[in-house]
């Protein structure tokens, strides 16, 4: 496998980052922590393999924490360590910013994400019931494995 190159995104990356989130989530906006985020405007970390965009992690810094609001990996590079490299870099950004922990929001259907983050030492600390319900004009979206997407899970890792 080629080496992963991870860095803070630049304005020149925005089109590719947005396209990756659209491919992964079906849209360029996402809901996390009770707010709507646009892929085009939120800070991001990018991972490249052989010069191709392999993944992106969108985040925001809040008092005391870095919040991961979205993580996407190009299907070609899934299970190759790209997601882990992006999270490692986000944790370094958090430490450099002087915050004490990283929090991630994911939905109840996203079993791969729950597995991924818990294996990395993140602990489930909150469930926001019905946080996702009604986002799609009152239709409950169906997610991973046919599970209705309703709730948002928050996982935290202390640094």
mmCIF file of C-alpha atoms in Angstrom:
data_model
loop_
_atom_site.group_PDB
_atom_site.id
_atom_site.type_symbol
_atom_site.label_atom_id
_atom_site.label_comp_id
_atom_site.label_asym_id
_atom_site.label_seq_id
_atom_site.Cartn_x
_atom_site.Cartn_y
_atom_site.Cartn_z
ATOM 1 C CA UNK A 1 0.000 0.000 0.000
ATOM 2 C CA UNK A 2 1.226 3.529 -0.682
ATOM 3 C CA UNK A 3 1.940 5.820 2.247
ATOM 4 C CA UNK A 4 -0.875 7.971 3.581
ATOM 5 C CA UNK A 5 -0.221 11.709 3.560
ATOM 6 C CA UNK A 6 -2.400 13.588 6.066
ATOM 7 C CA UNK A 7 -2.661 17.370 6.367
ATOM 8 C CA UNK A 8 -4.984 20.288 7.020
ATOM 9 C CA UNK A 9 -7.152 20.969 3.974
ATOM 10 C CA UNK A 10 -6.732 24.122 1.927
ATOM 11 C CA UNK A 11 -9.173 26.110 -0.194
ATOM 12 C CA UNK A 12 -7.819 24.207 -3.203
ATOM 13 C CA UNK A 13 -9.094 20.953 -1.620
ATOM 14 C CA UNK A 14 -12.680 22.138 -1.053
ATOM 15 C CA UNK A 15 -14.173 20.810 -4.296
ATOM 16 C CA UNK A 16 -12.653 17.352 -3.809
ATOM 17 C CA UNK A 17 -13.543 17.226 -0.107
ATOM 18 C CA UNK A 18 -17.144 18.244 -0.794
ATOM 19 C CA UNK A 19 -17.413 15.643 -3.582
ATOM 20 C CA UNK A 20 -16.156 12.934 -1.200
ATOM 21 C CA UNK A 21 -18.755 13.839 1.438
ATOM 22 C CA UNK A 22 -21.481 13.860 -1.244
ATOM 23 C CA UNK A 23 -20.354 10.400 -2.376
ATOM 24 C CA UNK A 24 -20.275 9.080 1.204
ATOM 25 C CA UNK A 25 -23.340 10.824 2.684
ATOM 26 C CA UNK A 26 -25.371 11.633 -0.420
ATOM 27 C CA UNK A 27 -25.219 15.371 0.294
ATOM 28 C CA UNK A 28 -22.755 18.129 1.169
ATOM 29 C CA UNK A 29 -24.399 19.048 4.472
ATOM 30 C CA UNK A 30 -24.532 17.008 7.611
ATOM 31 C CA UNK A 31 -26.204 17.282 10.982
ATOM 32 C CA UNK A 32 -24.108 16.789 14.099
ATOM 33 C CA UNK A 33 -24.332 18.089 17.649
ATOM 34 C CA UNK A 34 -27.763 19.559 16.854
ATOM 35 C CA UNK A 35 -26.405 21.789 14.093
ATOM 36 C CA UNK A 36 -26.128 21.726 10.318
ATOM 37 C CA UNK A 37 -22.670 21.840 8.749
ATOM 38 C CA UNK A 38 -21.736 22.516 5.126
ATOM 39 C CA UNK A 39 -18.798 20.528 3.767
ATOM 40 C CA UNK A 40 -17.678 23.612 1.853
ATOM 41 C CA UNK A 41 -17.173 25.735 4.971
ATOM 42 C CA UNK A 42 -16.190 23.502 7.902
ATOM 43 C CA UNK A 43 -12.464 22.952 8.646
ATOM 44 C CA UNK A 44 -11.214 19.604 7.393
ATOM 45 C CA UNK A 45 -8.237 17.289 7.446
ATOM 46 C CA UNK A 46 -7.463 15.371 4.260
ATOM 47 C CA UNK A 47 -5.683 12.100 3.578
ATOM 48 C CA UNK A 48 -4.096 11.395 0.227
ATOM 49 C CA UNK A 49 -2.781 8.173 -1.270
ATOM 50 C CA UNK A 50 -0.759 8.445 -4.482
ATOM 51 C CA UNK A 51 -1.986 12.041 -4.848
ATOM 52 C CA UNK A 52 -5.655 10.993 -4.764
ATOM 53 C CA UNK A 53 -8.028 12.132 -2.030
ATOM 54 C CA UNK A 54 -8.453 9.020 0.113
ATOM 55 C CA UNK A 55 -10.430 10.521 3.001
ATOM 56 C CA UNK A 56 -11.509 13.626 4.855
ATOM 57 C CA UNK A 57 -12.458 14.489 8.409
ATOM 58 C CA UNK A 58 -14.546 17.594 9.119
ATOM 59 C CA UNK A 59 -14.319 19.119 12.581
ATOM 60 C CA UNK A 60 -14.826 22.193 14.699
ATOM 61 C CA UNK A 61 -13.050 23.434 17.775
ATOM 62 C CA UNK A 62 -15.246 24.284 20.741
ATOM 63 C CA UNK A 63 -14.242 25.369 24.242
ATOM 64 C CA UNK A 64 -12.518 22.339 25.775
ATOM 65 C CA UNK A 65 -13.014 19.974 22.867
ATOM 66 C CA UNK A 66 -12.576 19.198 19.212
ATOM 67 C CA UNK A 67 -15.777 17.851 17.665
ATOM 68 C CA UNK A 68 -15.551 15.455 14.727
ATOM 69 C CA UNK A 69 -18.651 16.227 12.653
ATOM 70 C CA UNK A 70 -17.982 13.933 9.670
ATOM 71 C CA UNK A 71 -15.492 11.341 8.480
ATOM 72 C CA UNK A 72 -15.487 9.919 4.961
ATOM 73 C CA UNK A 73 -13.115 7.510 3.251
ATOM 74 C CA UNK A 74 -13.052 6.831 -0.465
ATOM 75 C CA UNK A 75 -14.330 3.251 -0.934
ATOM 76 C CA UNK A 76 -11.074 2.338 -2.702
ATOM 77 C CA UNK A 77 -9.119 3.092 0.474
ATOM 78 C CA UNK A 78 -11.482 1.798 3.175
ATOM 79 C CA UNK A 79 -9.854 -0.547 5.674
ATOM 80 C CA UNK A 80 -6.395 0.685 4.688
ATOM 81 C CA UNK A 81 -5.756 2.856 7.763
ATOM 82 C CA UNK A 82 -6.906 6.147 6.242
ATOM 83 C CA UNK A 83 -9.674 6.744 8.809
ATOM 84 C CA UNK A 84 -7.317 6.011 11.690
ATOM 85 C CA UNK A 85 -4.696 8.387 10.300
ATOM 86 C CA UNK A 86 -7.328 11.135 9.984
ATOM 87 C CA UNK A 87 -8.496 10.644 13.581
ATOM 88 C CA UNK A 88 -4.886 10.578 14.837
ATOM 89 C CA UNK A 89 -4.267 13.900 13.069
ATOM 90 C CA UNK A 90 -7.477 15.394 14.515
ATOM 91 C CA UNK A 91 -6.328 14.364 17.992
ATOM 92 C CA UNK A 92 -2.997 16.139 17.394
ATOM 93 C CA UNK A 93 -4.887 19.266 16.241
ATOM 94 C CA UNK A 94 -6.908 19.079 19.469
ATOM 95 C CA UNK A 95 -3.783 18.748 21.611
ATOM 96 C CA UNK A 96 -2.104 21.654 19.821
ATOM 97 C CA UNK A 97 -5.241 23.743 20.460
ATOM 98 C CA UNK A 98 -5.027 22.872 24.159
ATOM 99 C CA UNK A 99 -8.364 21.078 24.411
ATOM 100 C CA UNK A 100 -8.836 18.107 26.721
ATOM 101 C CA UNK A 101 -10.899 15.738 24.609
ATOM 102 C CA UNK A 102 -12.264 14.807 21.213
ATOM 103 C CA UNK A 103 -15.973 14.146 20.757
ATOM 104 C CA UNK A 104 -17.545 12.470 17.752
ATOM 105 C CA UNK A 105 -21.200 12.385 16.751
ATOM 106 C CA UNK A 106 -22.583 9.460 14.773
ATOM 107 C CA UNK A 107 -26.004 8.003 14.163
ATOM 108 C CA UNK A 108 -27.526 4.923 15.761
ATOM 109 C CA UNK A 109 -27.359 2.932 12.516
ATOM 110 C CA UNK A 110 -23.643 3.493 11.938
ATOM 111 C CA UNK A 111 -22.378 0.265 13.458
ATOM 112 C CA UNK A 112 -19.036 0.437 11.601
ATOM 113 C CA UNK A 113 -18.355 3.888 13.111
ATOM 114 C CA UNK A 114 -19.325 2.742 16.606
ATOM 115 C CA UNK A 115 -16.922 -0.176 16.248
ATOM 116 C CA UNK A 116 -14.159 2.017 14.739
ATOM 117 C CA UNK A 117 -14.240 4.685 17.454
ATOM 118 C CA UNK A 118 -14.632 2.330 20.417
ATOM 119 C CA UNK A 119 -11.615 0.316 19.241
ATOM 120 C CA UNK A 120 -9.691 3.614 19.279
ATOM 121 C CA UNK A 121 -10.561 4.274 22.948
ATOM 122 C CA UNK A 122 -13.669 6.423 22.482
ATOM 123 C CA UNK A 123 -16.452 5.878 25.008
ATOM 124 C CA UNK A 124 -20.171 6.300 24.452
ATOM 125 C CA UNK A 125 -21.246 9.173 26.701
ATOM 126 C CA UNK A 126 -24.585 10.383 25.346
ATOM 127 C CA UNK A 127 -27.542 9.380 23.216
ATOM 128 C CA UNK A 128 -29.670 12.188 21.814
ATOM 129 C CA UNK A 129 -32.991 10.487 21.075
ATOM 130 C CA UNK A 130 -34.810 11.502 17.901
ATOM 131 C CA UNK A 131 -32.006 13.929 16.979
ATOM 132 C CA UNK A 132 -32.200 12.848 13.353
ATOM 133 C CA UNK A 133 -35.926 12.238 13.006
ATOM 134 C CA UNK A 134 -37.696 14.657 10.697
ATOM 135 C CA UNK A 135 -34.626 15.985 8.924
ATOM 136 C CA UNK A 136 -35.870 14.561 5.615
ATOM 137 C CA UNK A 137 -39.293 16.272 5.601
ATOM 138 C CA UNK A 138 -40.733 13.988 8.271
ATOM 139 C CA UNK A 139 -39.523 10.770 6.636
ATOM 140 C CA UNK A 140 -37.323 8.605 8.839
ATOM 141 C CA UNK A 141 -34.276 7.801 6.701
ATOM 142 C CA UNK A 142 -32.980 4.250 6.603
ATOM 143 C CA UNK A 143 -29.307 3.680 7.162
ATOM 144 C CA UNK A 144 -26.782 0.893 7.560
ATOM 145 C CA UNK A 145 -28.341 -2.567 7.429
ATOM 146 C CA UNK A 146 -31.849 -1.110 7.015
ATOM 147 C CA UNK A 147 -31.782 0.416 10.516
ATOM 148 C CA UNK A 148 -33.976 3.543 10.817
ATOM 149 C CA UNK A 149 -31.785 6.573 11.544
ATOM 150 C CA UNK A 150 -33.216 8.367 14.572
ATOM 151 C CA UNK A 151 -30.676 8.966 17.303
ATOM 152 C CA UNK A 152 -27.274 10.605 17.565
ATOM 153 C CA UNK A 153 -24.575 8.960 19.656
ATOM 154 C CA UNK A 154 -21.716 10.954 21.161
ATOM 155 C CA UNK A 155 -18.427 9.255 21.866
ATOM 156 C CA UNK A 156 -15.522 10.913 23.683
ATOM 157 C CA UNK A 157 -11.820 10.265 24.056
ATOM 158 C CA UNK A 158 -9.825 12.174 26.666
ATOM 159 C CA UNK A 159 -6.408 13.293 25.494
#
